[in-house]
Coordinates of N, CA and C in Angstrom, one line a residue:
X1 N 6.6 24.7 32.1 CA 6.1 23.9 30.7 C 6.9 22.4 29.9
X2 N 8.4 23.0 30.4 CA 9.4 22.2 30.1 C 8.7 20.6 30.8
X3 N 8.5 19.8 31.7 CA 8.2 19.5 32.5 C 7.1 18.4 32.0
X4 N 6.0 19.7 31.6 CA 4.8 19.0 30.8 C 5.3 19.0 29.0
X5 N 6.2 19.2 28.8 CA 6.5 18.6 27.4 C 7.4 17.4 27.6
X6 N 8.2 17.0 28.6 CA 8.7 16.2 28.7 C 7.9 15.0 28.8
X7 N 7.0 15.3 29.7 CA 5.7 14.1 30.6 C 4.8 13.5 29.3
X8 N 4.4 14.8 28.2 CA 3.6 14.1 27.1 C 4.9 13.3 25.7
X9 N 5.5 14.0 26.2 CA 6.9 13.0 25.2 C 6.9 11.3 25.3
X10 N 7.0 11.4 26.8 CA 7.2 9.4 27.1 C 5.8 9.3 27.5
X11 N 5.0 9.6 27.1 CA 3.8 9.1 26.6 C 4.0 7.9 25.5
X12 N 4.1 9.4 24.7 CA 4.0 8.5 23.2 C 5.0 8.5 22.6
X13 N 6.4 8.9 22.9 CA 7.3 7.5 22.9 C 7.6 6.5 23.0
X14 N 8.2 5.9 22.2 CA 8.4 4.2 22.2 C 9.0 3.6 23.4
X15 N 8.6 2.5 23.9 CA 9.1 1.8 24.9 C 9.9 0.8 24.6
X16 N 10.8 0.9 26.0 CA 12.1 -0.1 25.2 C 12.1 -1.3 25.1
X17 N 10.7 -1.6 24.5 CA 10.6 -3.1 23.9 C 9.8 -2.9 22.6
X18 N 9.6 -1.7 21.5 CA 8.2 -1.7 21.2 C 7.9 -3.0 20.2
X19 N 6.9 -2.7 19.6 CA 6.2 -4.0 18.3 C 6.7 -3.5 17.7
X20 N 7.1 -4.0 16.5 CA 8.4 -4.1 15.1 C 7.8 -3.4 14.8
X21 N 5.8 -3.7 14.5 CA 5.2 -3.2 13.5 C 5.0 -1.6 13.8
X22 N 4.8 -1.4 14.9 CA 4.7 -0.1 15.6 C 5.9 0.3 14.6
X23 N 6.8 0.0 14.9 CA 8.4 1.3 14.8 C 8.4 1.0 13.1
X24 N 7.5 -0.2 12.4 CA 7.8 -0.1 11.3 C 7.0 1.2 10.4
X25 N 6.1 1.0 11.0 CA 5.2 2.3 10.5 C 5.3 3.3 10.8
X26 N 5.5 3.9 12.1 CA 5.9 5.3 12.0 C 7.3 5.5 11.5
X27 N 8.7 4.8 11.3 CA 9.4 5.1 10.1 C 8.8 5.6 8.8
X28 N 8.1 4.7 8.4 CA 7.9 5.2 7.0 C 7.3 6.4 7.2
X29 N 6.3 6.5 8.1 CA 5.5 8.0 8.1 C 6.6 8.8 8.8
X30 N 7.4 8.6 9.5 CA 8.6 9.7 9.7 C 9.4 10.1 8.8
X31 N 9.7 9.2 7.7 CA 10.8 9.8 7.3 C 10.2 9.6 5.3
X32 N 9.1 8.8 5.1 CA 8.4 8.8 3.5 C 7.4 9.8 3.2
X33 N 6.7 10.0 4.5 CA 5.3 10.8 4.3 C 5.1 12.1 3.7
X34 N 6.3 12.2 4.3 CA 6.7 14.0 3.6 C 6.6 14.3 1.9
X35 N 7.1 13.0 1.8 CA 7.2 13.4 0.0 C 6.0 13.2 -0.6
X36 N 4.8 13.4 0.0 CA 3.7 13.3 -0.4 C 3.4 14.5 -1.2
X37 N 3.9 15.4 -0.2 CA 3.9 17.1 -0.5 C 4.2 17.7 -1.7
X38 N 5.4 17.4 -1.8 CA 6.0 17.7 -3.1 C 5.4 17.2 -4.4
X39 N 5.1 15.5 -4.2 CA 5.0 15.0 -5.4 C 3.4 15.4 -5.7
X40 N 2.3 15.9 -4.8 CA 1.4 16.3 -5.6 C 0.9 18.1 -6.1
X41 N 1.9 18.5 -5.2 CA 2.1 19.9 -5.7 C 2.5 19.9 -6.6
X42 N 3.7 18.9 -7.2 CA 4.1 18.9 -8.7 C 2.8 18.4 -10.1
X43 N 2.4 17.1 -9.1 CA 1.1 16.7 -10.4 C -0.3 17.9 -10.7
X44 N -0.1 18.1 -9.4 CA -1.1 19.7 -9.7 C -0.5 20.6 -10.5
X45 N 0.2 21.1 -10.5 CA 1.4 22.1 -10.8 C 1.3 21.9 -12.6
X46 N 1.5 20.4 -12.9 CA 2.0 20.3 -14.5 C 0.9 19.6 -15.1
X47 N -0.8 19.0 -14.6 CA -1.6 19.1 -15.2 C -2.8 20.0 -14.8
X48 N -2.5 21.1 -13.5 CA -3.8 21.4 -13.3 C -4.1 23.0 -13.9
X49 N -4.8 23.4 -13.9 CA -5.4 25.1 -15.1 C -4.6 26.0 -13.8
X50 N -5.1 27.3 -14.0 CA -4.2 29.0 -13.7 C -4.2 28.7 -12.0
X51 N -5.7 28.6 -11.7 CA -6.2 29.0 -10.4 C -5.4 27.5 -9.4
X52 N -5.4 26.5 -9.9 CA -5.0 25.2 -9.2 C -3.3 26.0 -9.6
X53 N -2.6 26.0 -10.1 CA -1.3 26.3 -10.1 C -1.1 27.3 -9.3
X54 N -1.9 28.2 -9.0 CA -1.6 29.7 -8.2 C -1.8 29.0 -7.1
X55 N -2.7 28.3 -6.3 CA -2.2 27.8 -5.0 C -1.5 27.1 -4.7
X56 N -0.8 26.4 -5.7 CA 0.4 24.6 -5.8 C 1.1 26.3 -5.2
X57 N 1.5 27.6 -6.0 CA 2.6 28.3 -5.8 C 2.6 29.0 -4.5
X58 N 1.2 29.3 -4.1 CA 1.5 29.9 -2.7 C 1.2 28.7 -1.9
X59 N 1.2 28.0 -1.5 CA 1.4 26.4 -0.9 C 2.8 26.2 -1.1
X60 N 3.3 26.0 -2.5 CA 4.8 26.1 -1.7 C 6.0 26.9 -1.1
X61 N 4.9 28.6 -1.3 CA 5.9 29.6 -1.2 C 5.5 29.6 0.5
X62 N 4.9 29.7 1.0 CA 4.0 29.4 2.2 C 5.2 28.4 3.4
X63 N 5.5 27.0 2.2 CA 6.1 25.9 3.1 C 7.3 26.5 3.4
X64 N 8.1 27.3 2.2 CA 9.7 27.6 2.4 C 9.3 28.9 3.3
X65 N 8.4 29.9 3.7 CA 8.3 30.8 4.6 C 8.6 30.1 5.9
X66 N 7.5 28.9 6.1 CA 7.7 27.7 7.5 C 8.8 27.7 7.8
X67 N 9.6 27.2 6.8 CA 11.0 26.4 6.9 C 12.2 27.4 7.1
X68 N 12.0 28.6 6.6 CA 12.8 29.1 6.7 C 12.7 30.5 8.4
X69 N 11.1 30.5 8.7 CA 10.9 30.8 9.5 C 11.8 29.7 11.1
X70 N 12.0 28.5 10.9 CA 11.8 27.8 11.8 C 13.8 28.0 11.9
X71 N 14.2 28.3 11.1 CA 15.4 28.2 11.0 C 16.0 29.4 11.7
X72 N 15.5 30.5 11.4 CA 15.3 31.7 12.6 C 15.2 31.8 13.8
X73 N 14.1 30.7 14.2 CA 13.6 30.7 15.7 C 14.4 29.6 16.5
X74 N 14.9 28.8 15.4 CA 16.1 27.4 15.9 C 17.8 28.5 16.5
X75 N 18.0 29.5 15.5 CA 18.7 30.4 16.2 C 18.6 31.5 17.1
X76 N 17.9 31.2 17.5 CA 17.0 32.7 18.6 C 16.7 31.7 19.5
X77 N 16.4 31.0 19.4 CA 15.8 29.9 20.5 C 16.0 28.5 20.4
X78 N 17.6 28.0 20.6 CA 17.8 26.9 20.2 C 17.2 25.7 21.6
X79 N 16.8 24.7 21.1 CA 16.2 23.4 22.3 C 16.8 22.3 21.6
X80 N 16.9 21.4 22.7 CA 17.4 20.1 22.0 C 16.6 19.0 21.8
X81 N 17.3 18.0 21.1 CA 16.2 17.3 21.0 C 16.1 15.9 22.0
X82 N 15.2 15.0 22.1 CA 15.4 14.5 23.3 C 16.2 13.6 23.8
X83 N 17.1 12.8 22.3 CA 18.1 12.4 23.0 C 19.3 12.6 22.6
X84 N 19.3 14.1 22.7 CA 20.1 15.2 23.4 C 20.4 15.3 24.7
X85 N 19.5 15.0 25.3 CA 19.0 15.1 26.8 C 19.1 13.8 27.1
X86 N 19.0 13.1 26.5 CA 18.6 11.0 27.3 C 17.7 10.5 28.1
X87 N 16.4 11.8 27.0 CA 15.0 11.3 27.5 C 14.3 10.3 26.4
X88 N 13.8 9.4 27.0 CA 12.8 8.4 26.1 C 14.1 7.4 25.4
X89 N 13.3 6.8 24.3 CA 14.1 5.8 23.2 C 13.9 6.7 21.8
X90 N 15.3 6.9 21.6 CA 15.4 7.1 20.2 C 15.8 6.1 19.0
X91 N 14.8 5.8 17.8 CA 14.9 4.6 16.7 C 15.3 5.1 15.6
X92 N 15.1 6.1 15.4 CA 16.1 6.1 13.8 C 17.3 7.7 14.3
X93 N 17.9 7.9 12.8 CA 19.0 8.5 13.4 C 18.6 9.8 13.1
X94 N 19.2 11.1 13.6 CA 18.9 12.5 13.9 C 20.0 12.8 14.4
X95 N 20.3 14.6 13.2 CA 20.9 15.4 13.7 C 20.7 15.9 14.8
X96 N 21.7 16.1 15.5 CA 21.8 17.2 17.2 C 21.8 18.4 16.5
X97 N 20.4 18.8 16.3 CA 19.9 20.3 16.2 C 19.1 20.6 16.5
X98 N 18.3 21.9 16.5 CA 17.6 22.4 17.4 C 16.6 21.6 17.0
X99 N 15.1 21.2 18.0 CA 14.1 20.4 17.7 C 12.8 21.2 17.7
X100 N 12.8 22.4 17.7 CA 12.0 23.6 17.9 C 11.8 24.5 16.9
X101 N 11.0 24.2 15.7 CA 9.3 23.9 16.0 C 9.9 22.4 14.8
X102 N 9.0 21.8 14.7 CA 9.2 20.2 13.4 C 9.6 20.8 12.0
X103 N 10.6 21.1 11.3 CA 10.7 21.3 10.0 C 9.4 20.1 9.0
X104 N 9.1 18.8 9.7 CA 8.6 18.3 8.3 C 6.9 18.8 9.2
X105 N 6.8 18.7 9.8 CA 5.2 19.5 10.2 C 5.0 20.7 9.7
X106 N 6.0 21.7 9.9 CA 5.8 22.9 9.5 C 5.6 22.9 7.6
X107 N 6.5 22.3 7.4 CA 6.1 22.2 5.9 C 4.5 21.7 5.3
X108 N 4.2 20.1 5.9 CA 2.9 19.6 5.5 C 2.2 20.5 6.1
X109 N 2.0 21.2 7.1 CA 1.2 21.7 7.8 C 0.9 23.3 7.0
X110 N 2.1 23.8 7.0 CA 1.9 25.0 5.4 C 1.0 24.7 4.5
X111 N 0.9 23.4 3.7 CA 0.8 23.1 2.6 C -0.6 22.7 2.8
X112 N -0.8 22.0 4.1 CA -2.4 21.9 4.0 C -3.0 23.4 4.4
X113 N -2.7 24.2 5.2 CA -3.6 25.5 5.2 C -3.2 26.2 4.4
X114 N -2.7 26.3 3.3 CA -2.7 27.0 2.2 C -4.0 26.1 1.6
X115 N -4.1 25.2 1.5 CA -5.1 23.9 0.7 C -6.7 25.0 1.8
X116 N -6.4 24.7 2.8 CA -7.6 24.9 3.0 C -8.3 26.1 3.2
X117 N -7.7 27.2 2.6 CA -7.6 29.0 2.3 C -7.9 29.1 0.9
X118 N -7.7 28.0 -0.2 CA -8.3 28.4 -1.0 C -10.0 27.1 -1.5
X119 N -11.2 27.5 -1.9 CA -12.1 27.2 -1.4 C -12.6 25.7 -2.6
X120 N -11.6 25.8 -3.5 CA -12.1 24.4 -4.2 C -11.2 23.4 -3.5
X121 N -9.9 23.6 -2.9 CA -9.3 22.7 -2.5 C -9.0 22.6 -1.0
X122 N -10.1 23.0 -0.4 CA -10.9 22.7 1.4 C -10.6 21.6 1.5
X123 N -11.4 20.8 1.4 CA -11.4 19.1 1.5 C -10.2 19.2 1.1
X124 N -9.3 19.0 0.4 CA -7.4 18.2 0.3 C -7.3 18.8 1.7
X125 N -7.5 20.0 1.9 CA -7.1 20.4 2.8 C -6.9 20.5 4.7
X126 N -8.2 19.9 4.2 CA -9.0 19.3 5.3 C -8.4 17.7 6.0
X127 N -8.2 17.1 4.6 CA -7.9 15.8 4.8 C -6.0 16.0 5.0
X128 N -5.3 16.8 4.5 CA -3.9 16.9 4.9 C -3.5 16.9 6.0
X129 N -4.5 18.3 6.7 CA -4.6 19.0 8.0 C -4.9 17.5 9.3
X130 N -5.5 16.5 8.8 CA -5.8 15.6 9.8 C -4.7 14.0 9.4
X131 N -4.3 14.1 8.2 CA -3.0 13.1 7.7 C -1.5 13.9 8.6
X132 N -1.2 15.3 9.1 CA -0.4 15.2 9.6 C 0.0 14.8 10.7
X133 N -1.4 14.6 11.5 CA -1.0 13.7 13.3 C -0.4 12.9 13.1
X134 N -1.2 12.2 12.2 CA 0.1 10.8 12.2 C 1.9 10.8 12.2
X135 N 2.2 11.8 11.3 CA 3.4 12.4 11.3 C 3.9 12.6 12.2
X136 N 3.3 13.5 13.2 CA 3.8 14.1 14.0 C 3.8 13.3 14.9
X137 N 2.8 11.9 15.1 CA 3.0 11.2 16.7 C 4.1 10.2 16.3
X138 N 4.4 9.4 14.9 CA 5.3 9.6 14.7 C 7.1 9.8 14.7
X139 N 7.3 11.2 14.6 CA 8.3 11.4 15.0 C 8.7 11.6 16.6
X140 N 7.5 11.7 17.2 CA 8.1 11.8 18.4 C 7.7 10.1 19.1
X141 N 7.0 9.3 18.6 CA 7.3 8.0 18.9 C 8.9 7.3 18.5
X142 N 9.0 8.0 17.4 CA 10.5 7.3 17.5 C 11.5 8.0 18.4
X143 N 11.2 9.7 18.9 CA 12.1 9.9 19.6 C 13.0 10.8 19.2
X144 N 12.5 11.7 17.9 CA 13.6 12.7 17.7 C 12.6 14.1 17.7
X145 N 11.6 14.0 18.3 CA 10.7 15.4 18.6 C 10.1 15.3 19.3
X146 N 9.6 16.5 20.4 CA 8.6 16.9 21.3 C 7.2 17.1 20.9
X147 N 6.8 17.1 21.7 CA 5.1 17.6 21.3 C 5.0 18.4 21.5
X148 N 5.4 19.9 22.1 CA 5.8 21.0 21.9 C 6.2 21.5 20.5
X149 N 7.4 20.8 19.7 CA 7.7 21.1 18.7 C 6.2 21.3 17.3
X150 N 5.6 20.1 17.7 CA 4.2 20.4 16.7 C 3.3 21.2 16.9
X151 N 3.6 21.6 18.3 CA 2.4 22.6 18.5 C 3.5 23.8 18.0
X152 N 4.5 24.3 17.8 CA 5.1 25.4 17.3 C 5.3 25.4 15.8
X153 N 4.9 23.9 15.3 CA 4.9 23.5 13.6 C 3.6 24.4 13.0
X154 N 2.3 23.7 14.3 CA 1.4 24.3 13.3 C 1.2 25.6 13.4
X155 N 1.8 26.4 14.6 CA 1.5 27.6 14.1 C 2.4 28.4 13.5
X156 N 3.7 28.0 13.2 CA 4.4 28.5 12.6 C 4.0 28.3 11.0
X157 N 3.1 27.3 10.7 CA 2.7 26.5 9.5 C 1.4 27.6 9.3
X158 N 0.9 27.8 10.4 CA -0.2 28.8 9.9 C -0.1 29.9 9.3
X159 N 0.6 30.6 10.3 CA 1.0 31.8 10.1 C 1.3 32.6 8.6
X160 N 2.4 31.5 8.2 CA 3.4 31.3 6.7 C 1.8 31.2 6.1
X161 N 1.0 30.5 6.1 CA -0.2 30.5 4.7 C -0.4 31.2 5.2
X162 N -1.1 32.3 6.3 CA -1.8 33.6 6.2 C -1.3 34.6 5.5
X163 N 0.1 34.9 6.0 CA 0.9 35.4 5.5 C 1.0 35.5 3.7
X164 N 1.0 34.5 3.4 CA 1.6 34.1 1.8 C 0.3 34.6 1.0
X165 N -1.1 34.4 2.1 CA -2.8 34.2 1.1 C -2.8 35.6 1.3
X166 N -2.6 36.8 2.5 CA -2.7 38.0 2.4 C -1.6 38.9 1.5
X167 N -1.1 38.4 0.7 CA 0.4 39.4 0.0 C -0.6 39.6 -0.8
X168 N 0.0 41.1 -1.7 CA -0.8 41.6 -2.4 C -1.0 40.7 -3.6
X169 N -2.5 41.1 -4.4 CA -2.6 40.0 -5.4 C -1.4 40.1 -6.9
X170 N -0.8 41.5 -7.0 CA 0.5 41.6 -7.8 C 1.6 41.1 -7.4
X171 N 1.8 41.0 -5.8 CA 3.5 39.9 -5.7 C 3.0 38.5 -6.3
X172 N 2.1 38.1 -5.6 CA 1.8 36.7 -6.2 C 1.9 36.3 -8.1
X173 N 1.6 37.5 -8.6 CA 0.9 37.4 -10.2 C 2.7 37.8 -10.8
X174 N 3.3 38.4 -9.7 CA 4.6 38.7 -10.4 C 5.5 37.4 -10.4
X175 N 5.0 36.8 -9.0 CA 6.0 35.3 -8.8 C 5.7 34.6 -10.0
X176 N 4.1 34.4 -10.2 CA 3.5 33.7 -11.2 C 3.7 33.5 -12.3
X177 N 4.1 34.5 -12.6 CA 4.4 35.2 -13.8 C 5.7 34.5 -14.4
X178 N 6.8 34.8 -13.6 CA 8.3 33.8 -13.8 C 8.3 32.5 -13.4
X179 N 7.6 32.3 -12.9 CA 7.3 30.6 -12.8 C 7.2 30.0 -13.8
X180 N 6.0 31.1 -14.1 CA 5.5 29.7 -15.4 C 6.0 29.8 -16.5
X181 N 7.2 31.2 -17.0 CA 7.6 31.5 -18.3 C 8.7 30.5 -17.7
X182 N 9.1 30.3 -16.8 CA 10.4 28.9 -16.2 C 10.2 27.3 -16.7
X183 N 9.0 27.7 -16.3 CA 8.1 26.0 -16.8 C 7.6 26.3 -18.1
X184 N 7.7 26.8 -18.9 CA 7.3 26.7 -20.6 C 8.3 26.5 -21.2
X185 N 9.7 27.2 -20.6 CA 10.6 27.0 -21.4 C 11.5 25.7 -21.3
X186 N 11.4 25.0 -19.7 CA 11.8 24.1 -19.4 C 11.4 22.3 -20.2
X187 N 9.6 22.9 -20.0 CA 9.1 22.0 -20.4 C 8.8 21.8 -22.2
X188 N 8.9 22.4 -22.6 CA 8.3 22.8 -24.0 C 7.9 21.5 -24.9
X189 N 8.9 20.8 -24.5 CA 9.0 19.9 -25.6 C 7.5 18.7 -25.1
X190 N 7.3 18.9 -23.1 CA 6.5 17.9 -23.2 C 4.8 18.7 -23.2
X191 N 5.2 19.7 -23.2 CA 3.6 20.7 -23.7 C 3.6 20.4 -25.1
X192 N 4.4 20.3 -26.0 CA 4.2 20.3 -27.5 C 3.5 18.4 -27.5
X193 N 3.8 18.0 -27.1 CA 3.0 16.5 -27.1 C 1.9 16.1 -26.8
X194 N 1.8 17.7 -25.2 CA 0.1 17.0 -24.5 C 0.2 16.9 -23.3
X195 N 1.4 16.4 -22.6 CA 1.7 15.2 -21.5 C 1.9 16.0 -20.3
X196 N 2.0 17.7 -20.7 CA 1.9 19.0 -19.8 C 1.4 19.7 -19.9
X197 N 0.1 20.5 -19.2 CA -0.3 21.8 -19.9 C 0.5 22.9 -19.8
X198 N 0.1 23.5 -20.9 CA 0.9 24.7 -21.1 C 0.7 25.8 -20.2
X199 N 0.2 27.2 -21.0 CA -0.3 28.2 -19.9 C -1.6 28.6 -19.9
X200 N -2.6 27.9 -20.9 CA -3.7 27.9 -20.9 C -4.4 26.7 -19.6

């Protein structure tokens, strides 16, 4: 399996003399695309109605579960990144920590799968799932992840979203009530001015 992982990595990894356009595109995707997730969640939370907010809360918790699971996996089964074993070409700096699974993709797809489980946001979930693929390509192309890291991220994200979706209703209700109270207290001035939606 490790040989397959290495071979597929070399297929997608940048060559010794890559196109500058490809490198710039991959860098933008690898380092900045992930910020779409918190921006989308924040905008919908601030302006959406209760059911949308509950979905954003579930997606956020699913993402946190996925990232926490990755930390546990990294402690139990540590896997080097390509540049740590001298494989391929690395075009962006990265810490020499465990590569499996990818945190970027785990967070991205945890939110995407959470949207898929919400009927009103299913189309958005499909779109997010699809746009996770260029993010996965970019991280491999730039030499900081293996293909299997992305497969692992998909599994962790899916399980995290399903776990959150199957939590008892009272559990999500409790989290939501605490969160909305904090929201109303911190943003009371903006709510009063109509810039942010309150509890209605």
